Short mmCIF file of C-alpha atoms in Angstrom, two decimals:
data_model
loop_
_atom_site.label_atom_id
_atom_site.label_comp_id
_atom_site.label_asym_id
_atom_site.label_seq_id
_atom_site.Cartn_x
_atom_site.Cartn_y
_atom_site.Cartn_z
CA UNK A 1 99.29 114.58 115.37
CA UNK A 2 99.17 117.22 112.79
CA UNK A 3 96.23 117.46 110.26
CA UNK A 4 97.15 115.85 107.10
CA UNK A 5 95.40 114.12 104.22
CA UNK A 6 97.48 110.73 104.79
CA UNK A 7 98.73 109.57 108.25
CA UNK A 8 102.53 109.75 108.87
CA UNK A 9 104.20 107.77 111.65
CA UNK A 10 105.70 109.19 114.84
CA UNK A 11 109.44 109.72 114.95
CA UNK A 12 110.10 109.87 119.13
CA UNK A 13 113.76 111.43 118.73
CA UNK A 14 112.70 114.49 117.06
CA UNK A 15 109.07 114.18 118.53
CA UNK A 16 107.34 114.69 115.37
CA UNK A 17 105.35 113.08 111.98
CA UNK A 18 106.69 111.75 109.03
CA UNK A 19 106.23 109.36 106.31
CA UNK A 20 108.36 106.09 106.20
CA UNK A 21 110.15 105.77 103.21
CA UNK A 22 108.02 102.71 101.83
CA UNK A 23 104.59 105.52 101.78
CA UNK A 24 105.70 107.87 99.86
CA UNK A 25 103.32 108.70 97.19
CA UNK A 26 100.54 106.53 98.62
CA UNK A 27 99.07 104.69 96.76
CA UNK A 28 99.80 105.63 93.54
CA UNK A 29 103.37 105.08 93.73
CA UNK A 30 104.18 103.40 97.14
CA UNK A 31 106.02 99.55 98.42
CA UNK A 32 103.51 97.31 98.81
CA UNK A 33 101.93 96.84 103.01
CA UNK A 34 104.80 95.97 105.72
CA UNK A 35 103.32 93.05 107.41
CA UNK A 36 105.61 93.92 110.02
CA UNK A 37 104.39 97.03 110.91
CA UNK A 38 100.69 95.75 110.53
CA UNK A 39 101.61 93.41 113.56
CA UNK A 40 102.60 96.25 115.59
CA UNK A 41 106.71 95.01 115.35
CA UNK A 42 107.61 97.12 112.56
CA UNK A 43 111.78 97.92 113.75
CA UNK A 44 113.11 100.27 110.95
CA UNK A 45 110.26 102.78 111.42
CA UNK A 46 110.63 105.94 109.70
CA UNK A 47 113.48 104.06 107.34
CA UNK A 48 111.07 101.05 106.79
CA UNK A 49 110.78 100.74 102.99
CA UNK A 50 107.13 99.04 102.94
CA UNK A 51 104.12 100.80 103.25
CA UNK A 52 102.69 101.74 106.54
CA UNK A 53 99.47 103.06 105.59
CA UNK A 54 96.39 101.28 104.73
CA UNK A 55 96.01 99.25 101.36
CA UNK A 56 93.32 97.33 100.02
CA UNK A 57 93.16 93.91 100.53
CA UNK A 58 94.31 93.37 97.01
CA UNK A 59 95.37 96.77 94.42
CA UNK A 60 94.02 96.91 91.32
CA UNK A 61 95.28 94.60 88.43
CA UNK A 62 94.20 93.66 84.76
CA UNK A 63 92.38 90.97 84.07
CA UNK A 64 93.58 87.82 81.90
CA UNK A 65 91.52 89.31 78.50
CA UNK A 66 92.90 92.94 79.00
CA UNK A 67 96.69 91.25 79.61
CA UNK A 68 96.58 89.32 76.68
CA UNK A 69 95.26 92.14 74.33
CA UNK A 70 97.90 94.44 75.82
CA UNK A 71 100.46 91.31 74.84
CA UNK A 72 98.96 91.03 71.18
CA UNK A 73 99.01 94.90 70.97
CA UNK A 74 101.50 96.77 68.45
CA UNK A 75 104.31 98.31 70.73
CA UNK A 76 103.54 102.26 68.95
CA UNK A 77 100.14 101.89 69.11
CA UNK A 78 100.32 100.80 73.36
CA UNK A 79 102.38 103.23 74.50
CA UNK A 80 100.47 106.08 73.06
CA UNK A 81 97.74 104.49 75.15
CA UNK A 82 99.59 103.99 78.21
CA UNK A 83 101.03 107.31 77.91
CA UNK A 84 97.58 109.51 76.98
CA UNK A 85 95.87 107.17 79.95
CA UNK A 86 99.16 108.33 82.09
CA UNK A 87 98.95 112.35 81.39
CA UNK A 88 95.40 112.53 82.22
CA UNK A 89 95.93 110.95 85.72
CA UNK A 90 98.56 113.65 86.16
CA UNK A 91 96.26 116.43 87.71
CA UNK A 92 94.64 114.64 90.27
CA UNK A 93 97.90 112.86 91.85
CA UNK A 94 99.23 114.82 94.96
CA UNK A 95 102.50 114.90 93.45
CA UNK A 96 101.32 116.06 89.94
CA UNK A 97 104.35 118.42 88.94
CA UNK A 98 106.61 115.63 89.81
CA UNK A 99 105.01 113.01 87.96
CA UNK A 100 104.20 115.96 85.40
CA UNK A 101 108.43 116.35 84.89
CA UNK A 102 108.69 111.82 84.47
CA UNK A 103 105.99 111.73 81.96
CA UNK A 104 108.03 114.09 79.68
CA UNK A 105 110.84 112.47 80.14
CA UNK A 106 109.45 109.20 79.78
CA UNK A 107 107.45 110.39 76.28
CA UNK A 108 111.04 111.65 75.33
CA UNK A 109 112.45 108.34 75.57
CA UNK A 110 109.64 106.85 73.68
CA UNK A 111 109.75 109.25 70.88
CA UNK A 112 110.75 107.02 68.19
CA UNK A 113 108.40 104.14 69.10
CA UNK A 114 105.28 106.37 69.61
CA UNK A 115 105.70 108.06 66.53
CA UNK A 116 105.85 105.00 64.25
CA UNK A 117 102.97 103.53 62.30
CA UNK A 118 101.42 100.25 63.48
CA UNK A 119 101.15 96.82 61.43
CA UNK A 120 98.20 95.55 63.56
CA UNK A 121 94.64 97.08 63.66
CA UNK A 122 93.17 97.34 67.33
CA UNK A 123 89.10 97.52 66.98
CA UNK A 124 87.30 99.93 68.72
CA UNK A 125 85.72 97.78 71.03
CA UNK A 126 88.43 96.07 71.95
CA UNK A 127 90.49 99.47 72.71
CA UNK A 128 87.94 101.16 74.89
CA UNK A 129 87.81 98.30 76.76
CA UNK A 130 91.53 98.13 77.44
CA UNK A 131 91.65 101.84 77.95
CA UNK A 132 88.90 101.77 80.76
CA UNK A 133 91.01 98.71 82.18
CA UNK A 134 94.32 100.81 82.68
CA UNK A 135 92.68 103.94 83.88
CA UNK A 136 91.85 101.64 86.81
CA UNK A 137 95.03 100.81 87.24
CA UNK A 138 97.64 102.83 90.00
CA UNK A 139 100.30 104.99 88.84
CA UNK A 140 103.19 103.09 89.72
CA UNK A 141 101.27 100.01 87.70
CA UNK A 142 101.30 101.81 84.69
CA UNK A 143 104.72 102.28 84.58
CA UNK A 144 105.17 99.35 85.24
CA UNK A 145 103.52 98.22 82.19
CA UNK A 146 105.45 100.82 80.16
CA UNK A 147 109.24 99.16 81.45
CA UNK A 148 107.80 95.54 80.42
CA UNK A 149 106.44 96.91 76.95
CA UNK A 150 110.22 98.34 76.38
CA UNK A 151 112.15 95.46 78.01
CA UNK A 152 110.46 92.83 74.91
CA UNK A 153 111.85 96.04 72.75
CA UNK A 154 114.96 97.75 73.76
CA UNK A 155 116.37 96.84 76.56
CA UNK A 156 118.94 99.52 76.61
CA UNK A 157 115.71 101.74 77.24
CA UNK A 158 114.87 100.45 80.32
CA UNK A 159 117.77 101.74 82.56
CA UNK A 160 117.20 105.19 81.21
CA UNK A 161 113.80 104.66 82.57
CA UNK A 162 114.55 103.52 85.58
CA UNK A 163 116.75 106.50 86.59
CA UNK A 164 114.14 108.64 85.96
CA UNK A 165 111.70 106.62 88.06
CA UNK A 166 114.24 106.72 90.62
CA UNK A 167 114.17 111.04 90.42
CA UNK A 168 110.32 110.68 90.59
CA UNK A 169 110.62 108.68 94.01
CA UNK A 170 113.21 111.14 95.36
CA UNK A 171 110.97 113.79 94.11
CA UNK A 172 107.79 112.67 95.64
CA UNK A 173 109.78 111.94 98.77
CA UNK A 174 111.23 115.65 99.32
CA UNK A 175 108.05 117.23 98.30
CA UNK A 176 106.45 114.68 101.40
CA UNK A 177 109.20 115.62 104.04
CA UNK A 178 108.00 118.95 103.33
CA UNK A 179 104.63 118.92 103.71
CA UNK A 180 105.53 116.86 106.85
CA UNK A 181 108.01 119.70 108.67
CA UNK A 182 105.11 122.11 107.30
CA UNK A 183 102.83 120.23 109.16
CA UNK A 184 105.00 119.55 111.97
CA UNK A 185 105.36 122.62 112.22
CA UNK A 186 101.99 124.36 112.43
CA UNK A 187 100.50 121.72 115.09
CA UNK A 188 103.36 122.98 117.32
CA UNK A 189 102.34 126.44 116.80
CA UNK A 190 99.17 125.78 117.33
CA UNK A 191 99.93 123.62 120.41
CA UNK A 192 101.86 126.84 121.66
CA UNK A 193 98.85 129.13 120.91
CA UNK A 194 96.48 126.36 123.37
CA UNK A 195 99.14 126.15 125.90
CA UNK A 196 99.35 130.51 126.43
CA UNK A 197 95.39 130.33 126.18
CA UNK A 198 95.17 127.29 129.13
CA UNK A 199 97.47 129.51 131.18
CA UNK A 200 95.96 133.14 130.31
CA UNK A 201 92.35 130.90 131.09
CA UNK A 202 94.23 129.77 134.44
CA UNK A 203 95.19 133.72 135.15
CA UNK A 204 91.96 135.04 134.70
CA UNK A 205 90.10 132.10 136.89
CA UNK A 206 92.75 133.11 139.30
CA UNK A 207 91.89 136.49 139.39
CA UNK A 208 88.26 136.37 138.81
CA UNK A 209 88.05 134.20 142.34
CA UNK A 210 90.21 136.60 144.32
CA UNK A 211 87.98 139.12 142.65
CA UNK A 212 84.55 137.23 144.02
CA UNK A 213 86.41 136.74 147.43
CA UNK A 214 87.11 140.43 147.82
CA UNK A 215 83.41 141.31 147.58
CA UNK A 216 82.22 138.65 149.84
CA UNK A 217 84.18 140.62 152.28
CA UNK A 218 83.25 143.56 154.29
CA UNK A 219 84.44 146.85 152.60
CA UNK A 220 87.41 147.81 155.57
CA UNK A 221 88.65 144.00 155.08
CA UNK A 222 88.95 144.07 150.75
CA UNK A 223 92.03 145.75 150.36
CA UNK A 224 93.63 144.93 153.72
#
């Protein structure tokens, strides 16, 4: 299996690794666990769209206080929020210039609503709380709570959104199959490489015993 960060699943008809649909961008962005292929009877395989790779028992989630604040919170004032919390997560995601590309698009779309002036008046305390609550969050979640924010706002929004969520899967998904044939790639170079060094090994133990044998001979008889 070739050497990769995250651990793809076999594909016997083209006899290499790749990622099932449903882990792409594990686990920031992936389907939630296939309890089928936890069980060991997983049937779509590599066109499975659940996660095959392992979760925790339970991903990370707000609590009821940080919900409700995010509920009471001026629309302007949370997406600025979601979106600074968003853009600093960028870097360290594998799939940074993808998600780099939907975060401008996204902070297009929310232009007008970021830009506006809020009614309410979030403490201090109460924001740094909230803040440290959604940098905990995944990726994917945090979208997530961006689409529910507009969907109480406009609606009309939300599909726009959605499409470009849809590019960032396909993104993250073609920049995986890459890495995949990549990796695919150099393990069977590398299993070429071992294979010519176990039969140059086999050529010289060959020739290092007829070698040995040819001394333990009497000199007339060594090159008869």
């Amino acid at each position: 299996m070739p050497s990769c960060s995250i651990q793809p699943s076999f594909v016997p008809a083209t006899g290499t690794w790749y990622l099932n649909a449903g882990s792409c961008g594990h686990p920031e962005m992936c389907r939630k666990p296939c309890r089928f292929f936890l069980s060991g009877s997983c049937r779509a395989g590599f066109s499975c769209t659940y996660c095959h790779l392992d979760h925790e028992r339970r991903k990370p989630h707000l609590h009821k206080h940080a919900r409700e604040l995010l509920l009471e919170m001026e629309a302007p004032t949370c997406l600025r929020m979601l979106l600074r919390v968003m853009r600093d997560r960028v870097p360290s995601l594998r799939f940074s210039a993808a998600a780099g590309d939907f975060l401008d698009t996204l902070e297009s779309l929310c232009g007008r609503l970021i830009n506006a002036t809020d009614a309410g008046i979030q403490t201090e305390s109460g924001m740094g709380m909230l803040v440290g609550a959604v940098r905990g969050l995944l990726f994917g979640s945090m979208i997530a709570l961006v689409i529910k924010k507009f969907q109480q706002l406009e609606p009309c929004v939300v599909t726009r959104i959605e499409e470009a969520l849809d590019k960032l899967h396909a993104d993250i998904r073609a920049s995986e199959l890459a890495a995949d044939e990549t990796a695919s790639r150099i393990q069977g170079e590398h299993n070429s490489v071992y294979a010519t060094d176990q039969v140059a090994g086999g050529v010289q133990a060959e020739s290092d015993s007829l070698h040995q044998t040819r001394f333990a001979l009497r000199p007339e008889e060594r090159w008869a």
